[in-house]
JSON list of C-alpha atoms in Angstrom, two decimals:
[
{"chain": "A", "resi": 20, "resn": "MET", "atom": "CA", "xyz": [0.04, -0.05, -0.12]},
{"chain": "A", "resi": 21, "resn": "LYS", "atom": "CA", "xyz": [2.90, 2.04, 1.30]},
{"chain": "A", "resi": 22, "resn": "HIS", "atom": "CA", "xyz": [4.38, 1.81, -2.26]},
{"chain": "A", "resi": 23, "resn": "LYS", "atom": "CA", "xyz": [1.00, 2.52, -4.67]},
{"chain": "A", "resi": 24, "resn": "LYS", "atom": "CA", "xyz": [0.91, 5.89, -2.77]},
{"chain": "A", "resi": 25, "resn": "THR", "atom": "CA", "xyz": [4.29, 6.89, -3.53]},
{"chain": "A", "resi": 26, "resn": "LEU", "atom": "CA", "xyz": [3.75, 5.64, -7.26]},
{"chain": "A", "resi": 27, "resn": "ILE", "atom": "CA", "xyz": [1.25, 7.50, -7.51]},
{"chain": "A", "resi": 28, "resn": "ILE", "atom": "CA", "xyz": [2.67, 10.46, -5.95]},
{"chain": "A", "resi": 29, "resn": "ALA", "atom": "CA", "xyz": [5.48, 10.01, -8.55]},
{"chain": "A", "resi": 30, "resn": "ILE", "atom": "CA", "xyz": [3.44, 10.44, -11.21]},
{"chain": "A", "resi": 31, "resn": "LEU", "atom": "CA", "xyz": [1.47, 13.18, -10.13]},
{"chain": "A", "resi": 32, "resn": "LEU", "atom": "CA", "xyz": [4.50, 15.25, -9.58]},
{"chain": "A", "resi": 33, "resn": "VAL", "atom": "CA", "xyz": [5.87, 14.28, -13.05]},
{"chain": "A", "resi": 34, "resn": "ILE", "atom": "CA", "xyz": [2.46, 15.29, -15.10]},
{"chain": "A", "resi": 35, "resn": "ILE", "atom": "CA", "xyz": [2.69, 18.81, -12.74]},
{"chain": "A", "resi": 36, "resn": "ALA", "atom": "CA", "xyz": [6.32, 19.27, -14.16]},
{"chain": "A", "resi": 37, "resn": "ILE", "atom": "CA", "xyz": [5.20, 18.44, -17.73]},
{"chain": "A", "resi": 38, "resn": "GLY", "atom": "CA", "xyz": [1.98, 20.63, -17.50]},
{"chain": "A", "resi": 39, "resn": "GLY", "atom": "CA", "xyz": [4.27, 23.59, -16.27]},
{"chain": "A", "resi": 40, "resn": "TYR", "atom": "CA", "xyz": [7.36, 23.56, -18.49]},
{"chain": "A", "resi": 41, "resn": "TRP", "atom": "CA", "xyz": [4.57, 23.28, -21.28]},
{"chain": "A", "resi": 42, "resn": "GLY", "atom": "CA", "xyz": [2.55, 26.21, -19.67]},
{"chain": "A", "resi": 43, "resn": "VAL", "atom": "CA", "xyz": [5.86, 28.44, -19.03]},
{"chain": "A", "resi": 44, "resn": "ARG", "atom": "CA", "xyz": [7.25, 27.53, -22.89]},
{"chain": "A", "resi": 45, "resn": "ASN", "atom": "CA", "xyz": [4.06, 28.61, -24.40]},
{"chain": "A", "resi": 46, "resn": "PHE", "atom": "CA", "xyz": [3.56, 31.49, -22.30]},
{"chain": "A", "resi": 47, "resn": "LEU", "atom": "CA", "xyz": [7.31, 32.64, -23.23]},
{"chain": "A", "resi": 48, "resn": "LEU", "atom": "CA", "xyz": [6.22, 32.70, -26.61]},
{"chain": "A", "resi": 49, "resn": "ASN", "atom": "CA", "xyz": [3.57, 34.31, -26.18]},
{"chain": "A", "resi": 50, "resn": "LYS", "atom": "CA", "xyz": [1.24, 31.47, -28.00]},
{"chain": "A", "resi": 51, "resn": "PRO", "atom": "CA", "xyz": [-2.15, 30.96, -26.60]},
{"chain": "A", "resi": 52, "resn": "ALA", "atom": "CA", "xyz": [-2.92, 28.10, -24.11]},
{"chain": "A", "resi": 53, "resn": "GLY", "atom": "CA", "xyz": [-3.80, 25.23, -26.44]},
{"chain": "A", "resi": 54, "resn": "GLU", "atom": "CA", "xyz": [-1.99, 26.71, -29.49]},
{"chain": "A", "resi": 55, "resn": "GLU", "atom": "CA", "xyz": [1.72, 24.54, -30.09]},
{"chain": "A", "resi": 56, "resn": "ALA", "atom": "CA", "xyz": [4.27, 26.80, -29.51]},
{"chain": "A", "resi": 57, "resn": "THR", "atom": "CA", "xyz": [7.28, 27.29, -32.62]},
{"chain": "A", "resi": 58, "resn": "ALA", "atom": "CA", "xyz": [9.83, 28.61, -32.89]},
{"chain": "A", "resi": 59, "resn": "ASP", "atom": "CA", "xyz": [9.20, 30.26, -36.40]},
{"chain": "A", "resi": 60, "resn": "LEU", "atom": "CA", "xyz": [8.25, 33.54, -35.01]},
{"chain": "A", "resi": 61, "resn": "TYR", "atom": "CA", "xyz": [12.61, 33.62, -34.33]},
{"chain": "A", "resi": 62, "resn": "GLN", "atom": "CA", "xyz": [13.41, 33.20, -38.27]},
{"chain": "A", "resi": 63, "resn": "PRO", "atom": "CA", "xyz": [14.36, 35.90, -40.19]},
{"chain": "A", "resi": 64, "resn": "GLU", "atom": "CA", "xyz": [11.91, 34.63, -42.93]},
{"chain": "A", "resi": 65, "resn": "SER", "atom": "CA", "xyz": [9.45, 36.16, -41.29]},
{"chain": "A", "resi": 66, "resn": "PHE", "atom": "CA", "xyz": [9.90, 39.49, -40.56]},
{"chain": "A", "resi": 67, "resn": "ASP", "atom": "CA", "xyz": [8.08, 42.67, -42.10]},
{"chain": "A", "resi": 68, "resn": "LYS", "atom": "CA", "xyz": [10.71, 44.61, -44.14]},
{"chain": "A", "resi": 69, "resn": "LYS", "atom": "CA", "xyz": [8.14, 46.90, -44.62]},
{"chain": "A", "resi": 70, "resn": "LEU", "atom": "CA", "xyz": [7.35, 48.28, -41.43]},
{"chain": "A", "resi": 71, "resn": "ILE", "atom": "CA", "xyz": [10.82, 48.07, -40.43]},
{"chain": "A", "resi": 72, "resn": "ASP", "atom": "CA", "xyz": [12.04, 50.22, -42.93]},
{"chain": "A", "resi": 73, "resn": "GLN", "atom": "CA", "xyz": [9.20, 52.87, -41.94]},
{"chain": "A", "resi": 74, "resn": "THR", "atom": "CA", "xyz": [10.70, 52.57, -38.52]},
{"chain": "A", "resi": 75, "resn": "ALA", "atom": "CA", "xyz": [13.88, 53.35, -40.05]},
{"chain": "A", "resi": 76, "resn": "LYS", "atom": "CA", "xyz": [12.63, 56.10, -42.27]},
{"chain": "A", "resi": 77, "resn": "LYS", "atom": "CA", "xyz": [11.08, 57.60, -38.98]},
{"chain": "A", "resi": 78, "resn": "VAL", "atom": "CA", "xyz": [14.14, 57.58, -37.51]},
{"chain": "A", "resi": 79, "resn": "GLU", "atom": "CA", "xyz": [16.47, 59.31, -40.15]},
{"chain": "A", "resi": 80, "resn": "ASP", "atom": "CA", "xyz": [13.77, 61.63, -40.19]},
{"chain": "A", "resi": 81, "resn": "VAL", "atom": "CA", "xyz": [14.37, 62.51, -36.06]},
{"chain": "A", "resi": 82, "resn": "PHE", "atom": "CA", "xyz": [17.64, 62.87, -35.93]},
{"chain": "A", "resi": 83, "resn": "THR", "atom": "CA", "xyz": [18.06, 65.17, -39.46]},
{"chain": "A", "resi": 84, "resn": "ARG", "atom": "CA", "xyz": [15.72, 67.41, -37.36]},
{"chain": "A", "resi": 85, "resn": "ALA", "atom": "CA", "xyz": [16.93, 66.90, -34.28]},
{"chain": "A", "resi": 86, "resn": "ASP", "atom": "CA", "xyz": [13.44, 66.64, -32.83]},
{"chain": "A", "resi": 87, "resn": "THR", "atom": "CA", "xyz": [13.83, 65.40, -29.02]},
{"chain": "A", "resi": 88, "resn": "ALA", "atom": "CA", "xyz": [10.23, 65.12, -28.60]},
{"chain": "A", "resi": 89, "resn": "ALA", "atom": "CA", "xyz": [10.17, 62.91, -31.57]},
{"chain": "A", "resi": 90, "resn": "LEU", "atom": "CA", "xyz": [12.84, 61.03, -30.28]},
{"chain": "A", "resi": 91, "resn": "ALA", "atom": "CA", "xyz": [10.67, 59.95, -27.29]},
{"chain": "A", "resi": 92, "resn": "ALA", "atom": "CA", "xyz": [7.87, 58.83, -29.24]},
{"chain": "A", "resi": 93, "resn": "ILE", "atom": "CA", "xyz": [9.84, 56.29, -31.15]},
{"chain": "A", "resi": 94, "resn": "LEU", "atom": "CA", "xyz": [11.80, 54.99, -28.31]},
{"chain": "A", "resi": 95, "resn": "SER", "atom": "CA", "xyz": [11.11, 51.65, -26.62]},
{"chain": "A", "resi": 96, "resn": "PRO", "atom": "CA", "xyz": [9.84, 51.84, -23.28]},
{"chain": "A", "resi": 97, "resn": "GLU", "atom": "CA", "xyz": [13.35, 50.90, -21.70]},
{"chain": "A", "resi": 98, "resn": "SER", "atom": "CA", "xyz": [15.74, 53.05, -24.17]},
{"chain": "A", "resi": 99, "resn": "LEU", "atom": "CA", "xyz": [13.53, 56.08, -23.27]},
{"chain": "A", "resi": 100, "resn": "GLU", "atom": "CA", "xyz": [14.12, 55.53, -19.65]},
{"chain": "A", "resi": 101, "resn": "GLN", "atom": "CA", "xyz": [18.01, 55.05, -19.61]},
{"chain": "A", "resi": 102, "resn": "LYS", "atom": "CA", "xyz": [18.74, 58.31, -22.92]},
{"chain": "A", "resi": 103, "resn": "ARG", "atom": "CA", "xyz": [16.17, 60.72, -21.79]},
{"chain": "A", "resi": 104, "resn": "GLN", "atom": "CA", "xyz": [18.33, 62.13, -19.64]},
{"chain": "A", "resi": 105, "resn": "TYR", "atom": "CA", "xyz": [21.38, 62.69, -22.36]},
{"chain": "A", "resi": 106, "resn": "PHE", "atom": "CA", "xyz": [18.35, 64.35, -24.56]},
{"chain": "A", "resi": 107, "resn": "SER", "atom": "CA", "xyz": [20.22, 67.71, -24.80]},
{"chain": "A", "resi": 108, "resn": "GLU", "atom": "CA", "xyz": [23.98, 66.27, -25.18]},
{"chain": "A", "resi": 109, "resn": "ILE", "atom": "CA", "xyz": [23.28, 64.48, -28.01]},
{"chain": "A", "resi": 110, "resn": "ARG", "atom": "CA", "xyz": [21.00, 67.14, -29.87]},
{"chain": "A", "resi": 111, "resn": "PRO", "atom": "CA", "xyz": [23.91, 68.83, -31.41]},
{"chain": "A", "resi": 112, "resn": "TYR", "atom": "CA", "xyz": [25.08, 65.74, -33.06]},
{"chain": "A", "resi": 113, "resn": "MET", "atom": "CA", "xyz": [21.65, 64.41, -34.09]},
{"chain": "A", "resi": 114, "resn": "GLU", "atom": "CA", "xyz": [21.44, 65.97, -37.48]},
{"chain": "A", "resi": 115, "resn": "GLY", "atom": "CA", "xyz": [24.98, 64.64, -38.59]},
{"chain": "A", "resi": 116, "resn": "PHE", "atom": "CA", "xyz": [23.49, 61.13, -37.21]},
{"chain": "A", "resi": 117, "resn": "GLY", "atom": "CA", "xyz": [20.50, 61.53, -39.38]},
{"chain": "A", "resi": 118, "resn": "LYS", "atom": "CA", "xyz": [21.93, 62.35, -42.59]},
{"chain": "A", "resi": 119, "resn": "ALA", "atom": "CA", "xyz": [24.90, 59.77, -41.86]},
{"chain": "A", "resi": 120, "resn": "PHE", "atom": "CA", "xyz": [21.91, 57.07, -41.46]},
{"chain": "A", "resi": 121, "resn": "ARG", "atom": "CA", "xyz": [20.49, 57.43, -44.39]},
{"chain": "A", "resi": 122, "resn": "ASN", "atom": "CA", "xyz": [23.06, 55.08, -46.33]},
{"chain": "A", "resi": 123, "resn": "ARG", "atom": "CA", "xyz": [22.06, 52.56, -43.62]},
{"chain": "A", "resi": 124, "resn": "LYS", "atom": "CA", "xyz": [21.53, 48.58, -44.63]},
{"chain": "A", "resi": 125, "resn": "LEU", "atom": "CA", "xyz": [19.58, 46.52, -43.05]},
{"chain": "A", "resi": 126, "resn": "ILE", "atom": "CA", "xyz": [21.80, 43.61, -41.14]},
{"chain": "A", "resi": 127, "resn": "PHE", "atom": "CA", "xyz": [20.05, 41.84, -39.38]},
{"chain": "A", "resi": 128, "resn": "ALA", "atom": "CA", "xyz": [16.34, 41.04, -38.89]},
{"chain": "A", "resi": 129, "resn": "THR", "atom": "CA", "xyz": [13.46, 38.74, -37.00]},
{"chain": "A", "resi": 130, "resn": "ALA", "atom": "CA", "xyz": [10.04, 39.43, -36.47]},
{"chain": "A", "resi": 131, "resn": "ARG", "atom": "CA", "xyz": [10.43, 41.06, -33.29]},
{"chain": "A", "resi": 132, "resn": "TYR", "atom": "CA", "xyz": [14.15, 42.68, -33.76]},
{"chain": "A", "resi": 133, "resn": "ALA", "atom": "CA", "xyz": [16.00, 44.45, -36.49]},
{"chain": "A", "resi": 134, "resn": "GLU", "atom": "CA", "xyz": [19.69, 46.06, -37.12]},
{"chain": "A", "resi": 135, "resn": "TYR", "atom": "CA", "xyz": [20.90, 48.59, -39.61]},
{"chain": "A", "resi": 136, "resn": "SER", "atom": "CA", "xyz": [24.41, 48.94, -40.29]},
{"chain": "A", "resi": 137, "resn": "PHE", "atom": "CA", "xyz": [25.73, 52.46, -41.12]},
{"chain": "A", "resi": 138, "resn": "ASP", "atom": "CA", "xyz": [28.83, 54.59, -41.84]},
{"chain": "A", "resi": 139, "resn": "SER", "atom": "CA", "xyz": [29.95, 58.29, -40.94]},
{"chain": "A", "resi": 140, "resn": "PRO", "atom": "CA", "xyz": [33.14, 60.03, -41.43]},
{"chain": "A", "resi": 141, "resn": "SER", "atom": "CA", "xyz": [33.68, 59.14, -37.13]},
{"chain": "A", "resi": 142, "resn": "GLY", "atom": "CA", "xyz": [33.22, 54.83, -37.85]},
{"chain": "A", "resi": 143, "resn": "GLU", "atom": "CA", "xyz": [30.86, 52.51, -38.68]},
{"chain": "A", "resi": 144, "resn": "TYR", "atom": "CA", "xyz": [27.85, 52.12, -36.14]},
{"chain": "A", "resi": 145, "resn": "THR", "atom": "CA", "xyz": [24.95, 49.99, -35.67]},
{"chain": "A", "resi": 146, "resn": "VAL", "atom": "CA", "xyz": [21.41, 50.95, -34.79]},
{"chain": "A", "resi": 147, "resn": "GLY", "atom": "CA", "xyz": [18.81, 48.46, -33.04]},
{"chain": "A", "resi": 148, "resn": "LEU", "atom": "CA", "xyz": [14.95, 48.19, -33.66]},
{"chain": "A", "resi": 149, "resn": "CYS", "atom": "CA", "xyz": [12.62, 46.16, -31.73]},
{"chain": "A", "resi": 150, "resn": "LEU", "atom": "CA", "xyz": [8.95, 45.81, -31.69]},
{"chain": "A", "resi": 151, "resn": "GLY", "atom": "CA", "xyz": [7.33, 47.63, -29.07]},
{"chain": "A", "resi": 152, "resn": "PRO", "atom": "CA", "xyz": [4.85, 46.18, -26.45]},
{"chain": "A", "resi": 153, "resn": "ASP", "atom": "CA", "xyz": [2.01, 47.91, -28.42]},
{"chain": "A", "resi": 154, "resn": "CYS", "atom": "CA", "xyz": [3.13, 46.08, -31.93]},
{"chain": "A", "resi": 155, "resn": "THR", "atom": "CA", "xyz": [4.81, 48.78, -33.39]},
{"chain": "A", "resi": 156, "resn": "TRP", "atom": "CA", "xyz": [8.57, 49.04, -33.81]},
{"chain": "A", "resi": 157, "resn": "LYS", "atom": "CA", "xyz": [10.73, 51.16, -31.80]},
{"chain": "A", "resi": 158, "resn": "LEU", "atom": "CA", "xyz": [14.35, 52.22, -31.71]},
{"chain": "A", "resi": 159, "resn": "MET", "atom": "CA", "xyz": [16.38, 50.25, -29.61]},
{"chain": "A", "resi": 160, "resn": "ARG", "atom": "CA", "xyz": [19.73, 51.26, -29.72]},
{"chain": "A", "resi": 161, "resn": "TYR", "atom": "CA", "xyz": [21.46, 54.02, -31.74]}
]
């Protein structure tokens, strides 16, 4: 009888562990319960280049105009929190950054992250965009 209870408890623990793993896996991949989670979201083939390019154009325009208010609107929430305090310091350099960013090349993209590369007189730089919590592309790193 004692072995039977131990066996039942062990089986229940295994079932709970498998259910927990499945639930966490689906939650982390933002899949509704019952829908099979796949890694397709993270494959380069599934990004929307048009939306990413539109956001890159906004980044170019905002920097070319040296418009820090518009910069705040296109930054990801985390980046805005980190970089807002430096807006007055970067403002004199924004126009040059915007002009150099015109020659950007998309070097990497997934459904949630994109990276551009561009050259300027002072070197080669990259800019990162991410899909924001409101499902729009945001400037994450510059």
